[in-house]
mmCIF file of C-alpha atoms in Angstrom:
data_model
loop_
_atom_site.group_PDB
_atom_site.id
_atom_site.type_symbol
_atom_site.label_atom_id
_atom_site.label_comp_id
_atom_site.label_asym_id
_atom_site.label_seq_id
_atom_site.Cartn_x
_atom_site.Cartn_y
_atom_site.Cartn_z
ATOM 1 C CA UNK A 15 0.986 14.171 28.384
ATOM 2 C CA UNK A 16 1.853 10.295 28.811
ATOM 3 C CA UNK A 17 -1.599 8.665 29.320
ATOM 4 C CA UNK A 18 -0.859 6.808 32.722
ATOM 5 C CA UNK A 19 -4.286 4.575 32.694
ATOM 6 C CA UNK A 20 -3.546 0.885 33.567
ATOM 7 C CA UNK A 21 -3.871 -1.219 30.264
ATOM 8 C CA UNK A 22 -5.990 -4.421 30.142
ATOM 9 C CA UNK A 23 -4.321 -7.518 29.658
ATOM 10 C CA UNK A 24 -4.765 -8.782 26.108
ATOM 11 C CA UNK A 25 -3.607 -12.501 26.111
ATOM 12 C CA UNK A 26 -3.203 -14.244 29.822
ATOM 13 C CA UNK A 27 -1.707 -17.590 30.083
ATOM 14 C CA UNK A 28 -1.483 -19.124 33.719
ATOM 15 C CA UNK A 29 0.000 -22.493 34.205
ATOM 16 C CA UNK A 30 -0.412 -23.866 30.590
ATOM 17 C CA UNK A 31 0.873 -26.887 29.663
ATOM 18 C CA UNK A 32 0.992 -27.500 25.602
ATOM 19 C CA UNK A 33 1.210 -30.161 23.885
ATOM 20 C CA UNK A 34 1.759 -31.123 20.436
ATOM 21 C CA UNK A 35 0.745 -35.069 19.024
ATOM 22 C CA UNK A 36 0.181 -36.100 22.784
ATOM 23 C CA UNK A 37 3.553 -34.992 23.397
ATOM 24 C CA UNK A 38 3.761 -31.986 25.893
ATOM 25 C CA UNK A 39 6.275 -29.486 24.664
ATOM 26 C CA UNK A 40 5.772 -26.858 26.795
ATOM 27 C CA UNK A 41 4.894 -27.071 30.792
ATOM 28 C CA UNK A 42 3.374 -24.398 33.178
ATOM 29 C CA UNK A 43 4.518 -21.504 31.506
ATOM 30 C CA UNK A 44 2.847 -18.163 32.315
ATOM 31 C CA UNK A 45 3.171 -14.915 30.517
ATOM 32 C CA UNK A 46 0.466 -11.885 29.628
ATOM 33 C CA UNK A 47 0.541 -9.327 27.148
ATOM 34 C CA UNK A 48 -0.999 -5.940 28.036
ATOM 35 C CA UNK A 49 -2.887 -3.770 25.559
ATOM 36 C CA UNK A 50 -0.707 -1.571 23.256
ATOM 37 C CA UNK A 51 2.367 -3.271 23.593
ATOM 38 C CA UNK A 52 4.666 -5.149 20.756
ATOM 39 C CA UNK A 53 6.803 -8.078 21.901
ATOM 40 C CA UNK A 54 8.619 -10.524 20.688
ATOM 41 C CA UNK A 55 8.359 -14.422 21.151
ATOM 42 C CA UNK A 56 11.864 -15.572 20.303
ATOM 43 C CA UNK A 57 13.121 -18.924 20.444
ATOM 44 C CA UNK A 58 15.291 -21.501 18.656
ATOM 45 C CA UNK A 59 13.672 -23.517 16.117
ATOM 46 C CA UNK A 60 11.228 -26.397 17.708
ATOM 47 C CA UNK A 61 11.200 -24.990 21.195
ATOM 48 C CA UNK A 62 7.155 -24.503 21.011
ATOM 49 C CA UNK A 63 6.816 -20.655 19.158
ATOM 50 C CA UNK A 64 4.109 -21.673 16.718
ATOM 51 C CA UNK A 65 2.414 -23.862 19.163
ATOM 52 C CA UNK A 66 1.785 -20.822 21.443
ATOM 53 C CA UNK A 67 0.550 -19.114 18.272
ATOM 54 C CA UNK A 68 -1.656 -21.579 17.129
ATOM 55 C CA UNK A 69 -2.978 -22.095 20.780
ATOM 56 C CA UNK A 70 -3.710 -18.057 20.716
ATOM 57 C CA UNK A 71 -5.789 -18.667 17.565
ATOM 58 C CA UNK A 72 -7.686 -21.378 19.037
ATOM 59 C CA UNK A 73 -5.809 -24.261 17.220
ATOM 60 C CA UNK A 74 -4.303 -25.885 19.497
ATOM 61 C CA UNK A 75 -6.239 -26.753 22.888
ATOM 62 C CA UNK A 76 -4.734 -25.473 26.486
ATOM 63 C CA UNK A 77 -4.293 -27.543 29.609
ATOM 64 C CA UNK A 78 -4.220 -26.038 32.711
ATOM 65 C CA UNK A 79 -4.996 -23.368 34.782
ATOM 66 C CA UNK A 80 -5.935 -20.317 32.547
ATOM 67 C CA UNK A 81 -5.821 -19.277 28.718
ATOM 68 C CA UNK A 82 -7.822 -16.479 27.747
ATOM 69 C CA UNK A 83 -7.041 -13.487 24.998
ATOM 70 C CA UNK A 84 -9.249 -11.051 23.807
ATOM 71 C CA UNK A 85 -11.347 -11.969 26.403
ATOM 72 C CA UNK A 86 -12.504 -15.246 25.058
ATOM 73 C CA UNK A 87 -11.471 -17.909 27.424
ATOM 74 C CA UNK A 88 -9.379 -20.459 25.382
ATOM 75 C CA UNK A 89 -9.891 -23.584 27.946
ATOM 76 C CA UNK A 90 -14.035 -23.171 27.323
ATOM 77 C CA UNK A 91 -14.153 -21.527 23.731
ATOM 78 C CA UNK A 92 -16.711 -23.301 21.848
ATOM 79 C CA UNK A 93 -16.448 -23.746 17.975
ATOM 80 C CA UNK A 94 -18.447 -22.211 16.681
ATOM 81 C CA UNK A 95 -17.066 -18.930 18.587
ATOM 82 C CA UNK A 96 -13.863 -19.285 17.313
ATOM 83 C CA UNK A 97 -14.246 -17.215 14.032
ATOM 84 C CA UNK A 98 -15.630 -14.205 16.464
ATOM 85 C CA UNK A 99 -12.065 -15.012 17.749
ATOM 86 C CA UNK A 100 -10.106 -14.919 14.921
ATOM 87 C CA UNK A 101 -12.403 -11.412 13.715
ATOM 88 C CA UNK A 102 -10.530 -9.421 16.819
ATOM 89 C CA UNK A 103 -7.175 -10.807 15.620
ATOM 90 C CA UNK A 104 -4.756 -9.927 12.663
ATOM 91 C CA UNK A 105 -2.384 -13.204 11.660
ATOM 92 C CA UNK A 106 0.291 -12.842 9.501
ATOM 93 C CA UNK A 107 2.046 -16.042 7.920
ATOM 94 C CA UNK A 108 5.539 -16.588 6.653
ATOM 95 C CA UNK A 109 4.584 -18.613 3.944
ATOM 96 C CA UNK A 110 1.696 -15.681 2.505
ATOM 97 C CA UNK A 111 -1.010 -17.918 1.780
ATOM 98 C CA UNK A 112 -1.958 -15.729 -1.271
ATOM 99 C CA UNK A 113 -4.369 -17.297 -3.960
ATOM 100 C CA UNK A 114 -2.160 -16.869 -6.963
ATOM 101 C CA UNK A 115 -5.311 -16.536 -9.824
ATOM 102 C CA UNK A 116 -6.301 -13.711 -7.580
ATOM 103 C CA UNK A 117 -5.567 -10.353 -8.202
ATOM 104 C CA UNK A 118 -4.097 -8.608 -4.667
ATOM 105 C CA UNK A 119 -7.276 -6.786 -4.152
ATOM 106 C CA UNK A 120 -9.748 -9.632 -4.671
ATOM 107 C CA UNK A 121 -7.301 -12.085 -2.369
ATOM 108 C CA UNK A 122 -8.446 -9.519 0.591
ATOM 109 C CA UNK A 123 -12.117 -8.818 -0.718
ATOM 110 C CA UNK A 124 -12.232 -12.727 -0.374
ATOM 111 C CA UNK A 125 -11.516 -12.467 2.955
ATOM 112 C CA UNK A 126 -13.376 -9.643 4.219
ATOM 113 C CA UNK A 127 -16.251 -11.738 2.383
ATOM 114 C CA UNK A 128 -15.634 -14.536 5.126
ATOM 115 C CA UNK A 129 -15.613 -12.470 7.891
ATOM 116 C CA UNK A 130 -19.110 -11.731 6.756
ATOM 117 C CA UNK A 131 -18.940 -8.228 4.917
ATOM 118 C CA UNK A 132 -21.816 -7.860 2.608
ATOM 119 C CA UNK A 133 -21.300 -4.531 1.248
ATOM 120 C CA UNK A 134 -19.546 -4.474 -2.070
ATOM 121 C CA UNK A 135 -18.874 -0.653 -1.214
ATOM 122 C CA UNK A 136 -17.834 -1.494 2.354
ATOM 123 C CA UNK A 137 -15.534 -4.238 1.134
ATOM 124 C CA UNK A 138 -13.900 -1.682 -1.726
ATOM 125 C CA UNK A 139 -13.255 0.718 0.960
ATOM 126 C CA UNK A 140 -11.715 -1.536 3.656
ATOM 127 C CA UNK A 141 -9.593 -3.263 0.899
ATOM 128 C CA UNK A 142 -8.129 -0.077 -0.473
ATOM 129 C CA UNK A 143 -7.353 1.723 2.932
ATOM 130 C CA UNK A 144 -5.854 -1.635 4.019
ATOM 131 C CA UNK A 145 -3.481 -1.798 1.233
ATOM 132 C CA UNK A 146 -2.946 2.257 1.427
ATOM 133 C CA UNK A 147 -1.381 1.674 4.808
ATOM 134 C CA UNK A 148 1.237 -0.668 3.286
ATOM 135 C CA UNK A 149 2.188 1.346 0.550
ATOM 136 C CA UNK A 150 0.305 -0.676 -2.337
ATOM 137 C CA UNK A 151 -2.517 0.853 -3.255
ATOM 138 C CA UNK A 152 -1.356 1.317 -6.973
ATOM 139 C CA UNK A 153 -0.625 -2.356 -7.045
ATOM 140 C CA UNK A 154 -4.029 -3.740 -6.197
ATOM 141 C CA UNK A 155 -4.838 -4.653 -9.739
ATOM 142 C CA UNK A 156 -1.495 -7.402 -10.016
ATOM 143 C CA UNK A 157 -1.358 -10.845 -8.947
ATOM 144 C CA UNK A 158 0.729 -12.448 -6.553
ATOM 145 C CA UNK A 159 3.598 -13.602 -8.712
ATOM 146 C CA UNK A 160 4.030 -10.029 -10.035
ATOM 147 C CA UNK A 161 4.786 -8.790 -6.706
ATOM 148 C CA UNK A 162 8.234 -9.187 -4.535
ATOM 149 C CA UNK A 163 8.029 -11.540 -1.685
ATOM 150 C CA UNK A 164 8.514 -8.129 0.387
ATOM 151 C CA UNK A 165 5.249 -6.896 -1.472
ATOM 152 C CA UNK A 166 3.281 -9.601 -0.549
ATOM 153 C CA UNK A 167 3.639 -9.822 2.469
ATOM 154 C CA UNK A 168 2.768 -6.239 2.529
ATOM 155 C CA UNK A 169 -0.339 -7.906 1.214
ATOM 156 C CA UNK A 170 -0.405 -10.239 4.329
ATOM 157 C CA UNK A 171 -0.309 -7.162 6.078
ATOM 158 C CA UNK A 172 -3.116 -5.222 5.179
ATOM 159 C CA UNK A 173 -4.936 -8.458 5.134
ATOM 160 C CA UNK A 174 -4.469 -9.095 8.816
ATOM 161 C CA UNK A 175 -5.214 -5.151 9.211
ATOM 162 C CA UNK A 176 -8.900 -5.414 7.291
ATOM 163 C CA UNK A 177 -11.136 -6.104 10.578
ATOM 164 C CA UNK A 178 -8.882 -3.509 12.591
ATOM 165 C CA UNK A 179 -7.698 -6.151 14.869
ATOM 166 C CA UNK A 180 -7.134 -5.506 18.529
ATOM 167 C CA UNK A 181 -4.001 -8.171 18.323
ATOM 168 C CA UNK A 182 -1.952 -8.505 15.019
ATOM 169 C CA UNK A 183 0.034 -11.958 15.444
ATOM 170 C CA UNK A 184 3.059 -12.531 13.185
ATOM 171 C CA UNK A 185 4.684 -15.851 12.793
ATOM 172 C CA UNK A 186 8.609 -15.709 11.495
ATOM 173 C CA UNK A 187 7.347 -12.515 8.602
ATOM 174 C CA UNK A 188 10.840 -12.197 7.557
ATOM 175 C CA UNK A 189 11.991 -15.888 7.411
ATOM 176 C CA UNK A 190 11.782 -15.449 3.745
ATOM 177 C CA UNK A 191 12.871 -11.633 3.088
ATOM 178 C CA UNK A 192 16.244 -10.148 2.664
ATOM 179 C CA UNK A 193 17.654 -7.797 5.243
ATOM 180 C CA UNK A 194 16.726 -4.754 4.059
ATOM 181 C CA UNK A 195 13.259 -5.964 3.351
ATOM 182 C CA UNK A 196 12.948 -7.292 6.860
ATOM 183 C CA UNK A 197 13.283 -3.709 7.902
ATOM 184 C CA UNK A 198 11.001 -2.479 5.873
ATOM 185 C CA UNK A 199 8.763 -4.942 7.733
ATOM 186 C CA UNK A 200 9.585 -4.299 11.192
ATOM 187 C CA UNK A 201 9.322 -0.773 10.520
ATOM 188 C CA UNK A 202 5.734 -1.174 9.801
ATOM 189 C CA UNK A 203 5.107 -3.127 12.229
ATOM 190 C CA UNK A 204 6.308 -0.758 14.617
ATOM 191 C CA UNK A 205 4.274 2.083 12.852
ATOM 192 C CA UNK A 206 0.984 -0.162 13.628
ATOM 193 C CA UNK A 207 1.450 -0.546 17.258
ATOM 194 C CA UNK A 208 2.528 2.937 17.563
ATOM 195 C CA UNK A 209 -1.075 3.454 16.340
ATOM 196 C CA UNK A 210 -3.044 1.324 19.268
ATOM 197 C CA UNK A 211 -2.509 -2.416 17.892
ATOM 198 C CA UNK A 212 -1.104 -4.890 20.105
ATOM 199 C CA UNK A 213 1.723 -6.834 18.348
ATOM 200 C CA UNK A 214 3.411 -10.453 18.701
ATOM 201 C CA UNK A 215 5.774 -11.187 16.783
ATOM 202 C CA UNK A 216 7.155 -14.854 16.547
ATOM 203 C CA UNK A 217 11.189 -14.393 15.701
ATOM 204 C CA UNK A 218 14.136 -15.540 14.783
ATOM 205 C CA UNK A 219 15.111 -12.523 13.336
ATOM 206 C CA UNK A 220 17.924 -10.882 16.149
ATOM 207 C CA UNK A 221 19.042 -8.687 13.511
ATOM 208 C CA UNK A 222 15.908 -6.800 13.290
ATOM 209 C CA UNK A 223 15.241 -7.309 17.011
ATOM 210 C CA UNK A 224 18.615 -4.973 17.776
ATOM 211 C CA UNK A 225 17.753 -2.336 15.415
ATOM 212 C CA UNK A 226 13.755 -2.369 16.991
ATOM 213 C CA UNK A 227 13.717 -3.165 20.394
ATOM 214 C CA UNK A 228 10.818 -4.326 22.496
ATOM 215 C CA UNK A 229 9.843 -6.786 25.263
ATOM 216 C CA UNK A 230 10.998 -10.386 24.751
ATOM 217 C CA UNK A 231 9.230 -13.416 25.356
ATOM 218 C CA UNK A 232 12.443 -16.341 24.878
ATOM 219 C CA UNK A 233 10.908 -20.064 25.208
ATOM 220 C CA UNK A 234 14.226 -21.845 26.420
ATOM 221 C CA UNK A 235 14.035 -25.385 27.846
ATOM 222 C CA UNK A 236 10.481 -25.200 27.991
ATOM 223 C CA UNK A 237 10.126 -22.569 29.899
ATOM 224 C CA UNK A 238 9.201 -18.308 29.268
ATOM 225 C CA UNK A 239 11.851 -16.381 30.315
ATOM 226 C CA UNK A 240 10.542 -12.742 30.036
ATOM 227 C CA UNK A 241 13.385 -9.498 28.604
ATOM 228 C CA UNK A 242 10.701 -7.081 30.958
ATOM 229 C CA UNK A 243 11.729 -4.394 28.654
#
């Protein structure tokens, strides 16, 4: 039986305006993202994607009326609250941000280690169920350069997955991967919200957005026009 409860709203933006080096790129837009549900932000290149993104991870300040996700409101966040933040969220980057004289496992043991995770037994655990939901738990002895870029950002993945994040937020994951890759990807992406997680994911990727389709968040002439699917 379909569970009918009303879902909280994970990330609310009323009457934002963003702007990026004092110039506003992005006026009064509106949009909220309930809990349990995967959309896309989609976009052509320069039309504000990341900004929203980096705004949702408390990089970017908001202007306006309301910005709150996770229930930490954006507009009053102070900084020192902003790594209890960024502990509720999973972020995934195209460009992997993988310390290359790490081995895979130690790149996520270092950062369960600054989210404050004392146990060396803890950390061992969390690192190696991480990395057994992406399919690389035989490979957590290699380094980043022995991997395929499709392997590490399986590593990005189970990074972002270590805190069990109420919101994993993905910016372009497949702008590097081939097509088949990119599926692989999406797939598991899919997989993870299908378990609970709430998941944006910032796209230009229409291929894989036909073969998985969700809710759509376009940013066209700086405004959100909103799929409803």
């Amino acid at each position: 039986m379909e569970d009918s409860t009303p879902k909280q709203p994970i990330i609310t933006l009323r009457n934002i305006d963003i702007y990026q080096r004092k110039l506003m790129i992005l006026h009064n837009i509106s949009l909220t993202i309930h809990q349990g549900e995967f959309v896309y932000l989609i976009g052509k290149t320069g039309t504000g994607k990341s900004s929203i993104l980096k705004l949702l991870i408390a990089d970017e300040k908001p202007y306006g009326e309301h910005a709150e996700i996770t229930g930490f409101d954006l507009k009053k966040i102070k900084i020192r609250k902003i790594p209890h933040l960024r502990r509720k969220l999973g972020i995934i980057f195209q460009d992997y941000q993988l310390l290359s004289e790490k081995t895979v496992f130690e790149n996520l043991e270092n950062a369960l280690k600054a989210l404050g995770w004392k146990s060396k037994v803890e950390r061992h655990e969390k690192v190696m169920k991480a990395l057994d939901l992406v399919g690389l738990s035989t490979k957590h002895f290699k380094y980043p350069h022995q991997l395929s870029g499709g392997e590490q950002q399986r590593v990005c993945i189970a990074r972002a997955l270590l805190n069990d994040p109420e919101l994993l937020i993905a910016d372009e994951p497949t702008g590097n991967l081939d097509p088949i890759t990119s599926e692989e990807i999406f797939q598991m992406f899919h997989h993870i919200n299908k378990k609970g997680t709430t998941v944006l994911v910032a796209t230009h990727d229409f291929l894989m957005i036909d073969k998985f389709p969700s809710r759509s968040l376009l940013i066209e002439d700086g405004k959100i026009i909103d799929s409803g699917l």
